[in-house]
Amino acid sequence: MRQKLASAPKPTVIDVRGPDEFSGELGHIAGAVNLPLGEIDRRMDEVRARSSDGIVLVCRTDMRSAAARARLVAAGLEDVTVLRGGMQRWNALGFAVSRGS
């Protein structure tokens, strides 16, 4: 997955955690868009506009991002991937994170 995020064209990373988690202890992937799960349906046009190079969804583990993927696929989006293990696994593997908003 790290290679996919570094390749061109880069997919859009959407972090579906709340703003407090996005800027919290686990941090977030640099360049990620914070779009909480509860706002996905309401902001579907924004998601579609960002989907041309694929979407990678992330949350704390991978439960919320899997739920977000189901909603996006049901809405007709195809290239949608879940970052397995979420930010907990990303941090455990020692990958770079950003902190703050």
CSV table of C-alpha atoms in Angstrom, one decimal:
chain,number,residue,atom,x,y,z
A,1,MET,CA,0.0,0.0,0.0
A,2,ARG,CA,2.8,2.4,0.8
A,3,GLN,CA,4.0,2.0,-2.8
A,4,LYS,CA,0.6,2.7,-4.2
A,5,LEU,CA,0.5,5.9,-2.1
A,6,ALA,CA,3.9,7.0,-3.5
A,7,SER,CA,3.2,6.1,-7.1
A,8,ALA,CA,2.0,8.4,-9.8
A,9,PRO,CA,-0.8,9.2,-10.2
A,10,LYS,CA,-1.4,9.3,-6.5
A,11,PRO,CA,-4.7,8.2,-5.2
A,12,THR,CA,-6.6,10.5,-2.8
A,13,VAL,CA,-6.3,9.4,0.8
A,14,ILE,CA,-9.5,10.0,2.7
A,15,ASP,CA,-9.3,9.6,6.5
A,16,VAL,CA,-12.7,8.9,7.8
A,17,ARG,CA,-11.9,9.5,11.5
A,18,GLY,CA,-13.2,12.5,13.4
A,19,PRO,CA,-11.1,15.7,13.4
A,20,ASP,CA,-9.9,15.0,17.0
A,21,GLU,CA,-8.5,11.6,15.9
A,22,PHE,CA,-7.1,13.0,12.6
A,23,SER,CA,-4.9,15.4,14.5
A,24,GLY,CA,-4.5,13.2,17.6
A,25,GLU,CA,-1.9,10.7,18.8
A,26,LEU,CA,-1.8,8.4,15.8
A,27,GLY,CA,-1.5,11.4,13.4
A,28,HIS,CA,-2.5,11.0,9.7
A,29,ILE,CA,-1.0,10.3,6.4
A,30,ALA,CA,0.5,13.4,4.8
A,31,GLY,CA,-1.9,14.9,2.3
A,32,ALA,CA,-4.9,13.0,3.6
A,33,VAL,CA,-8.3,14.6,3.4
A,34,ASN,CA,-10.2,14.4,6.7
A,35,LEU,CA,-13.8,13.4,5.9
A,36,PRO,CA,-15.5,11.8,8.8
A,37,LEU,CA,-17.6,8.7,8.1
A,38,GLY,CA,-20.8,10.4,9.2
A,39,GLU,CA,-20.3,13.0,6.4
A,40,ILE,CA,-19.6,10.7,3.5
A,41,ASP,CA,-23.1,10.6,2.1
A,42,ARG,CA,-23.6,14.3,2.4
A,43,ARG,CA,-20.2,15.1,0.7
A,44,MET,CA,-20.4,12.4,-2.0
A,45,ASP,CA,-19.9,15.0,-4.8
A,46,GLU,CA,-16.7,16.1,-3.2
A,47,VAL,CA,-15.5,12.4,-3.0
A,48,ARG,CA,-16.4,11.9,-6.7
A,49,ALA,CA,-14.4,14.9,-7.6
A,50,ARG,CA,-11.4,13.5,-5.9
A,51,SER,CA,-11.7,9.9,-7.3
A,52,SER,CA,-10.1,10.1,-10.7
A,53,ASP,CA,-6.9,8.5,-9.5
A,54,GLY,CA,-8.5,6.1,-7.0
A,55,ILE,CA,-9.3,6.5,-3.3
A,56,VAL,CA,-7.6,5.0,-0.3
A,57,LEU,CA,-9.7,5.0,2.9
A,58,VAL,CA,-8.1,5.0,6.3
A,59,CYS,CA,-9.3,5.1,9.9
A,60,ARG,CA,-7.9,3.9,13.3
A,61,THR,CA,-8.1,0.2,12.5
A,62,ASP,CA,-10.1,-0.5,9.3
A,63,MET,CA,-13.7,-0.8,10.5
A,64,ARG,CA,-14.9,2.7,9.6
A,65,SER,CA,-13.0,2.8,6.4
A,66,ALA,CA,-14.6,-0.6,5.3
A,67,ALA,CA,-18.0,0.9,6.1
A,68,ALA,CA,-17.1,4.0,4.0
A,69,ARG,CA,-15.9,1.8,1.1
A,70,ALA,CA,-19.3,0.0,1.1
A,71,ARG,CA,-21.0,3.3,0.8
A,72,LEU,CA,-18.7,4.6,-2.0
A,73,VAL,CA,-19.0,1.3,-4.0
A,74,ALA,CA,-22.8,1.4,-3.6
A,75,ALA,CA,-22.7,5.0,-5.0
A,76,GLY,CA,-20.9,3.7,-8.1
A,77,LEU,CA,-17.3,4.4,-7.3
A,78,GLU,CA,-14.9,1.6,-8.3
A,79,ASP,CA,-11.3,2.2,-7.4
A,80,VAL,CA,-11.7,2.3,-3.6
A,81,THR,CA,-9.2,0.6,-1.3
A,82,VAL,CA,-9.2,0.2,2.5
A,83,LEU,CA,-5.8,0.6,4.3
A,84,ARG,CA,-5.9,-2.6,6.2
A,85,GLY,CA,-5.0,-2.2,9.9
A,86,GLY,CA,-5.5,1.6,9.6
A,87,MET,CA,-3.4,4.1,11.4
A,88,GLN,CA,-2.6,1.7,14.2
A,89,ARG,CA,-0.8,-0.6,11.7
A,90,TRP,CA,0.7,2.3,9.8
A,91,ASN,CA,2.3,3.6,13.0
A,92,ALA,CA,3.4,0.1,14.1
A,93,LEU,CA,5.3,-0.3,10.8
A,94,GLY,CA,7.1,3.0,11.5
A,95,PHE,CA,5.7,4.9,8.5
A,96,ALA,CA,5.7,8.7,8.5
A,97,VAL,CA,2.7,10.5,9.9
A,98,SER,CA,1.7,14.1,10.2
A,99,ARG,CA,0.2,15.6,13.3
A,100,GLY,CA,-2.1,18.6,13.8
A,101,SER,CA,-4.8,19.7,11.4
